[in-house]
Coordinates of C-alpha atoms in Angstrom, one line a residue:
Chain C
M717 CA 46.9 153.7 -12.2
P718 CA 48.2 153.1 -15.8
G719 CA 46.7 150.7 -18.2
L720 CA 43.1 150.1 -19.3
S721 CA 41.4 151.8 -16.4
G722 CA 44.2 154.8 -16.0
R723 CA 43.2 155.6 -20.2
M724 CA 39.6 155.7 -19.1
S725 CA 40.3 158.1 -16.2
T726 CA 42.7 160.0 -18.4
V727 CA 39.7 160.3 -21.3
I728 CA 37.1 161.2 -18.4
K729 CA 39.3 163.9 -16.8
A730 CA 40.2 165.4 -20.2
K731 CA 36.5 166.1 -20.5
I732 CA 36.1 167.2 -17.0
S733 CA 38.9 169.7 -17.1
K734 CA 37.8 171.2 -20.4
M735 CA 34.2 171.4 -19.0
L736 CA 35.7 173.1 -16.3
D737 CA 37.9 175.4 -18.0
R738 CA 35.0 177.1 -19.4
A739 CA 33.7 178.4 -16.0
E740 CA 36.2 181.1 -14.8
D741 CA 34.7 180.4 -11.0
P742 CA 34.1 177.0 -10.3
G743 CA 30.7 178.4 -8.9
E744 CA 30.3 179.2 -12.3
T745 CA 30.4 175.3 -13.0
L746 CA 26.8 175.2 -11.6
D747 CA 25.6 177.3 -14.5
Y748 CA 26.9 175.7 -17.0
G749 CA 26.2 172.5 -15.2
Y750 CA 22.5 173.3 -15.9
Q751 CA 23.2 173.9 -19.4
K752 CA 25.1 170.9 -20.0
Q753 CA 22.3 168.8 -18.3
T754 CA 19.6 170.3 -20.4
E755 CA 21.6 169.2 -23.4
L756 CA 22.1 166.0 -21.9
L757 CA 18.9 165.2 -21.0
Q758 CA 17.7 166.2 -24.2
N759 CA 19.9 163.5 -26.0
V760 CA 19.3 161.2 -23.6
K761 CA 15.5 161.4 -24.2
K762 CA 16.4 161.2 -27.6
G763 CA 18.6 157.9 -27.2
I764 CA 15.7 156.4 -24.9
A765 CA 13.6 156.9 -27.9
D766 CA 15.9 155.3 -30.5
V767 CA 16.5 152.4 -28.2
V768 CA 12.8 152.0 -27.9
T769 CA 12.0 152.1 -31.5
S770 CA 14.9 150.0 -32.1
K771 CA 13.4 147.5 -29.7
K772 CA 10.0 147.6 -31.1
R773 CA 11.2 147.1 -34.6
L774 CA 13.1 143.8 -33.7
Q775 CA 10.2 142.8 -31.5
M776 CA 8.0 142.8 -34.5
Q777 CA 10.2 140.8 -36.5
S778 CA 10.4 138.3 -33.8
T779 CA 6.8 137.9 -33.7
K780 CA 6.5 137.6 -37.5
L781 CA 9.5 134.9 -37.4
E782 CA 7.9 133.2 -34.6
Q783 CA 4.9 132.8 -36.5
Q784 CA 6.8 131.2 -39.7
V785 CA 8.6 128.8 -37.5
V786 CA 5.1 127.3 -36.9
K787 CA 3.8 127.6 -40.1
L788 CA 6.8 126.0 -41.7
D789 CA 7.0 123.2 -39.2
T790 CA 3.4 122.2 -40.3
Q791 CA 4.3 122.4 -43.9
A792 CA 7.0 120.2 -43.5
R793 CA 4.9 117.7 -41.5
Q794 CA 2.2 117.8 -44.4
A795 CA 4.9 117.7 -47.2
L796 CA 6.4 114.7 -45.7
A797 CA 2.8 112.9 -45.2
Q798 CA 2.1 113.2 -48.6
G799 CA 5.7 111.7 -49.8
R800 CA 7.3 114.9 -50.7
E801 CA 10.5 114.9 -48.9
D802 CA 12.0 117.5 -50.9
L803 CA 9.7 119.9 -50.0
A804 CA 9.6 119.1 -46.3
R805 CA 13.5 119.6 -46.3
T806 CA 12.9 123.1 -48.2
A807 CA 10.4 124.1 -45.1
L808 CA 12.8 122.9 -42.1
E809 CA 15.8 124.5 -43.8
R810 CA 13.7 127.8 -43.6
K811 CA 12.4 126.8 -40.2
S812 CA 16.0 126.2 -38.9
L813 CA 17.3 129.7 -40.4
A814 CA 14.3 131.4 -38.9
Q815 CA 15.3 130.1 -35.5
T816 CA 18.7 131.2 -35.7
E817 CA 17.4 134.7 -36.5
L818 CA 15.0 134.2 -33.8
Q819 CA 17.5 133.7 -31.1
S820 CA 19.9 136.5 -32.5
L821 CA 16.8 138.9 -32.2
D822 CA 15.8 137.9 -28.7
T823 CA 19.4 138.3 -27.5
Q824 CA 19.5 141.6 -29.2
I825 CA 15.8 142.6 -27.5
K826 CA 17.5 141.7 -24.3
E827 CA 20.4 143.9 -24.5
L828 CA 18.4 147.0 -26.1
E829 CA 16.3 146.4 -22.7
A830 CA 19.4 146.8 -20.4
Q831 CA 20.7 150.0 -22.5
Q832 CA 17.3 151.7 -21.8
E833 CA 17.0 150.7 -18.2
Q834 CA 20.8 151.8 -17.4
L835 CA 20.3 155.2 -19.6
T836 CA 17.2 156.1 -17.4
A837 CA 19.3 155.0 -14.4
N838 CA 22.4 157.3 -15.3
E839 CA 20.1 159.9 -15.9
Q840 CA 18.6 160.2 -12.5
R841 CA 21.9 159.8 -10.7
L842 CA 23.3 162.7 -12.6
R843 CA 19.9 165.0 -11.8
Q844 CA 20.3 164.1 -8.3
K845 CA 23.9 165.2 -8.1
I846 CA 23.2 168.6 -9.8
E847 CA 20.7 169.3 -7.2
Q848 CA 23.0 168.3 -4.7
F849 CA 25.8 170.3 -6.0
R850 CA 23.3 173.3 -5.6
T851 CA 22.7 172.9 -2.2
K852 CA 26.2 172.0 -1.2
K853 CA 27.6 175.3 -2.5
E854 CA 25.7 177.6 -0.7
V855 CA 26.7 175.5 2.5
I856 CA 30.3 175.8 1.4
K857 CA 30.2 179.5 0.9
A858 CA 28.7 180.2 4.4
Q859 CA 31.0 177.8 6.2
Y860 CA 34.3 178.5 4.9
S861 CA 36.9 181.2 3.7
A862 CA 36.6 182.2 0.2
A863 CA 39.7 180.8 -1.0
E864 CA 39.0 177.4 0.7
A865 CA 35.3 177.4 -0.5
Q866 CA 36.8 178.0 -3.8
V867 CA 38.9 174.7 -3.1
R868 CA 35.8 172.5 -1.9
I869 CA 33.5 174.0 -4.7
S870 CA 36.1 172.7 -7.3
E871 CA 36.1 169.1 -5.7
A872 CA 32.5 169.1 -5.7
A873 CA 32.3 170.4 -9.4
N874 CA 34.9 167.5 -10.2
G875 CA 32.5 165.1 -8.8
V876 CA 29.3 166.3 -10.5
G877 CA 31.6 166.7 -14.0
E878 CA 32.8 163.0 -13.9
E879 CA 28.8 162.1 -13.5
M880 CA 28.2 164.0 -16.8
A881 CA 31.3 162.6 -18.4
D882 CA 30.0 159.3 -17.6
L883 CA 26.6 160.0 -18.8
G884 CA 28.0 161.5 -22.0
L885 CA 29.8 158.0 -22.5
A886 CA 26.8 156.0 -21.6
M887 CA 25.1 158.1 -24.4
Q888 CA 27.8 157.5 -27.1
R889 CA 27.8 153.8 -26.4
A890 CA 23.9 153.3 -26.5
E891 CA 24.0 155.4 -30.0
D892 CA 26.6 152.9 -31.2
K893 CA 24.6 149.7 -30.1
T894 CA 21.4 150.9 -31.3
E895 CA 23.3 151.9 -34.9
T896 CA 24.3 148.0 -35.1
M897 CA 20.6 147.0 -34.0
R898 CA 19.6 148.7 -37.0
A899 CA 21.9 147.5 -39.7
R900 CA 20.9 144.1 -37.9
A901 CA 17.1 144.6 -38.4
S902 CA 17.9 145.6 -41.9
A903 CA 19.6 142.5 -42.6
V904 CA 16.6 140.7 -41.4
E905 CA 14.4 142.6 -43.4
E906 CA 16.4 141.8 -46.6
L907 CA 16.4 138.0 -46.4
E908 CA 12.7 138.5 -45.2
Q909 CA 12.3 140.3 -48.5
A910 CA 14.3 137.7 -50.7
G911 CA 11.5 135.1 -49.3
A912 CA 14.2 133.3 -47.4
F913 CA 11.3 132.9 -44.7
D914 CA 8.2 132.4 -47.0
D915 CA 6.4 129.4 -46.5
I916 CA 6.8 126.8 -49.0
T917 CA 3.7 127.5 -50.9
A918 CA 5.0 130.8 -52.1
L919 CA 7.6 128.7 -53.8
G920 CA 7.9 129.9 -57.4
S921 CA 10.0 129.7 -60.6
G922 CA 12.4 132.1 -58.4
G923 CA 12.4 129.6 -55.6
D924 CA 16.1 127.6 -56.6
D925 CA 18.2 130.3 -55.7
I926 CA 16.8 130.9 -52.4
D927 CA 16.9 127.3 -51.9
R928 CA 20.1 126.9 -52.6
Q929 CA 21.2 129.6 -50.5
L930 CA 19.2 128.3 -47.5
A931 CA 21.0 125.1 -48.0
E932 CA 24.2 126.4 -47.4
L933 CA 23.1 128.7 -44.5
T934 CA 21.5 126.2 -42.6
S935 CA 23.0 123.5 -40.8
G936 CA 22.3 120.1 -42.9
A937 CA 22.7 117.7 -40.1
Q938 CA 20.1 119.6 -38.1
V939 CA 17.9 119.7 -41.1
D940 CA 18.3 115.9 -41.4
D941 CA 17.8 115.1 -37.8
E942 CA 14.6 116.7 -37.4
L943 CA 13.2 115.2 -41.0
A944 CA 14.4 111.8 -39.7
K945 CA 12.2 112.7 -36.2
M946 CA 9.2 114.0 -38.4
K947 CA 9.3 110.6 -40.4
S948 CA 9.5 108.2 -37.3
E949 CA 6.2 110.5 -35.8
L950 CA 4.1 110.1 -39.0
G951 CA 5.1 106.4 -39.4
S952 CA 3.7 105.6 -36.3
G953 CA 1.0 107.6 -36.8
G954 CA -0.5 106.7 -40.0
G955 CA -3.9 107.6 -41.2
D956 CA -4.8 110.1 -44.1
A957 CA -2.4 112.7 -45.3
P958 CA -3.8 116.3 -45.2
A959 CA -3.6 118.4 -48.2
L960 CA -0.9 121.3 -48.2
E961 CA -2.0 124.1 -46.6
Q962 CA -2.2 127.2 -48.7
G963 CA 0.3 129.9 -47.2
E964 CA -1.2 133.5 -46.3
E965 CA -0.8 136.1 -48.5
K966 CA 2.8 137.6 -48.0
A967 CA 2.9 141.1 -46.1
Chain M
M449 CA 39.4 154.6 -2.5
I450 CA 36.9 155.5 -4.9
V451 CA 36.1 153.4 -8.2
R452 CA 33.6 154.1 -10.8
I453 CA 32.7 151.6 -13.3
A454 CA 31.5 153.5 -16.3
G455 CA 27.6 153.3 -16.9
E456 CA 27.2 152.1 -13.2
G457 CA 28.3 154.6 -10.6
Q458 CA 30.9 154.8 -7.9
F459 CA 32.0 152.4 -5.1
K460 CA 34.2 153.1 -1.9
L461 CA 36.5 150.1 -1.7
P462 CA 39.3 149.5 0.9
D463 CA 42.6 151.4 0.0
G464 CA 44.1 147.6 0.2
D465 CA 42.2 146.9 -3.0
A466 CA 44.2 149.1 -4.9
D467 CA 47.3 146.9 -5.3
R468 CA 45.2 143.9 -6.3
L469 CA 43.2 146.0 -8.8
N470 CA 46.4 147.6 -10.1
E471 CA 48.2 143.9 -10.7
L472 CA 44.7 142.6 -12.5
D473 CA 45.0 145.6 -14.6
N474 CA 48.2 145.1 -15.6
R475 CA 47.6 141.6 -16.8
A476 CA 44.5 142.7 -18.4
V477 CA 46.5 145.6 -20.4
S478 CA 49.0 142.6 -21.5
A479 CA 46.3 140.2 -22.3
V480 CA 44.5 142.7 -24.5
E481 CA 48.2 143.3 -26.3
Q482 CA 48.7 139.5 -26.7
G483 CA 45.1 139.8 -28.3
D484 CA 44.0 137.3 -25.7
E485 CA 40.2 137.7 -25.0
T486 CA 39.7 134.5 -22.9
G487 CA 42.4 135.8 -20.6
F488 CA 41.2 139.6 -20.7
R489 CA 37.8 138.3 -19.9
E490 CA 38.8 136.5 -17.1
L491 CA 40.9 139.1 -15.6
W492 CA 38.1 141.8 -16.3
S493 CA 35.5 139.8 -14.6
Q494 CA 37.7 139.1 -11.4
M495 CA 38.3 143.2 -11.3
L496 CA 34.6 143.5 -11.5
E497 CA 34.1 140.9 -8.9
I498 CA 36.5 143.1 -6.4
V499 CA 34.5 146.1 -6.8
S500 CA 31.2 144.3 -6.4
S501 CA 32.2 142.1 -3.2
D502 CA 34.3 144.8 -1.4
G503 CA 32.6 148.3 -2.5
N504 CA 29.9 150.0 -1.4
A505 CA 27.9 152.1 -3.4
V506 CA 28.2 156.2 -3.0
D507 CA 25.7 158.1 -1.8
T508 CA 24.2 160.2 -4.6
D509 CA 24.3 163.0 -2.1
E510 CA 28.2 162.6 -2.2
L511 CA 30.1 164.8 -4.6
V512 CA 33.6 163.0 -5.4
E513 CA 35.7 162.1 -7.7
S514 CA 37.0 158.8 -8.4
D515 CA 40.1 157.3 -8.0
V516 CA 39.8 154.8 -10.5
I517 CA 37.6 154.6 -13.7
L518 CA 36.7 151.4 -14.9
P519 CA 35.4 151.0 -18.4
P520 CA 31.7 149.8 -19.0
R521 CA 31.1 146.2 -17.6
D522 CA 29.9 145.1 -21.1
I523 CA 33.2 146.3 -22.9
T524 CA 33.6 144.5 -25.8
F525 CA 37.2 143.3 -26.7
Q526 CA 37.5 145.6 -29.9
E527 CA 36.9 148.6 -27.2
A528 CA 39.4 147.2 -24.7
R529 CA 41.7 147.5 -27.7
G530 CA 40.7 150.8 -28.7
E531 CA 41.9 152.0 -25.4
F532 CA 45.1 151.4 -26.0
T533 CA 45.1 153.1 -29.7
G534 CA 45.3 156.7 -27.9
D535 CA 41.6 157.2 -29.2
G536 CA 40.0 156.0 -26.1
L537 CA 36.3 155.4 -25.6
I538 CA 35.5 158.7 -25.9
P539 CA 37.0 160.1 -29.0
D540 CA 36.3 164.1 -29.3

């Protein structure tokens, strides 16, 4: 089959034949298979551990951002109650940015979870196939002439080889993905360090630049809408305006 | 015929599906060549749909080679393009 899937087959088949070439007797493929499996298993374990680490890091960021969203929302309301629309707007801009980051983090956490499940399932399948190959090899040897046994063992070895090549591919993709997530996590950390998600009580002399950038990053219309909504809510409520809460110390 | 979806395992499909898959595959190839991501996505999901509706998972105790190996389900358009540069998905 030419085209997309054809190329895929070619790549995997090339890997298998390379693997089988190393064993002179297809029966030896079993030994090579075990050796390869051990290597793969170590890689898979490391791969899964990497995925879990990246996932935890993103989950921590996600929790932190969720807290900031709540805090900024409260501060926007308080600022508005005190007639500080400028501060309220800043808080809402920060909230909007934090929410956008949150959505993207959550999507990635889900992707990493799927990745982890897939790798685990692949690894188990390969383990079973190799075990099956070991049994089958002996059965074939006992039932067929040497020449025919060779052919049948080759066929079975190709089946196992394909499974291994496939796990190899899955590993590689998992690594690439984890790499992307790490870059993503670092980018969020940089934003955090730049104070992009800080609460507005942390606004100091250096706040202006961040504010300008934030205003560019966040959707102005969305912030306007939210501000208008908050105003109408406050207008109907009335009562004494609470003092602007001090933000917690930055972590 | 035996079809493998990379990362998911093997499926047994009626031989008649080969022509349908092949036709979709050819169209997917030209969609990728033309940079038509929407077209590619649509064709790719049709291919996956054939495998999931007609296919039965091959038992783990069966050791068989696949007739067709399809890329991972979540292949990106970028990766699909990479398939045609000669590097393939698993560069050595």
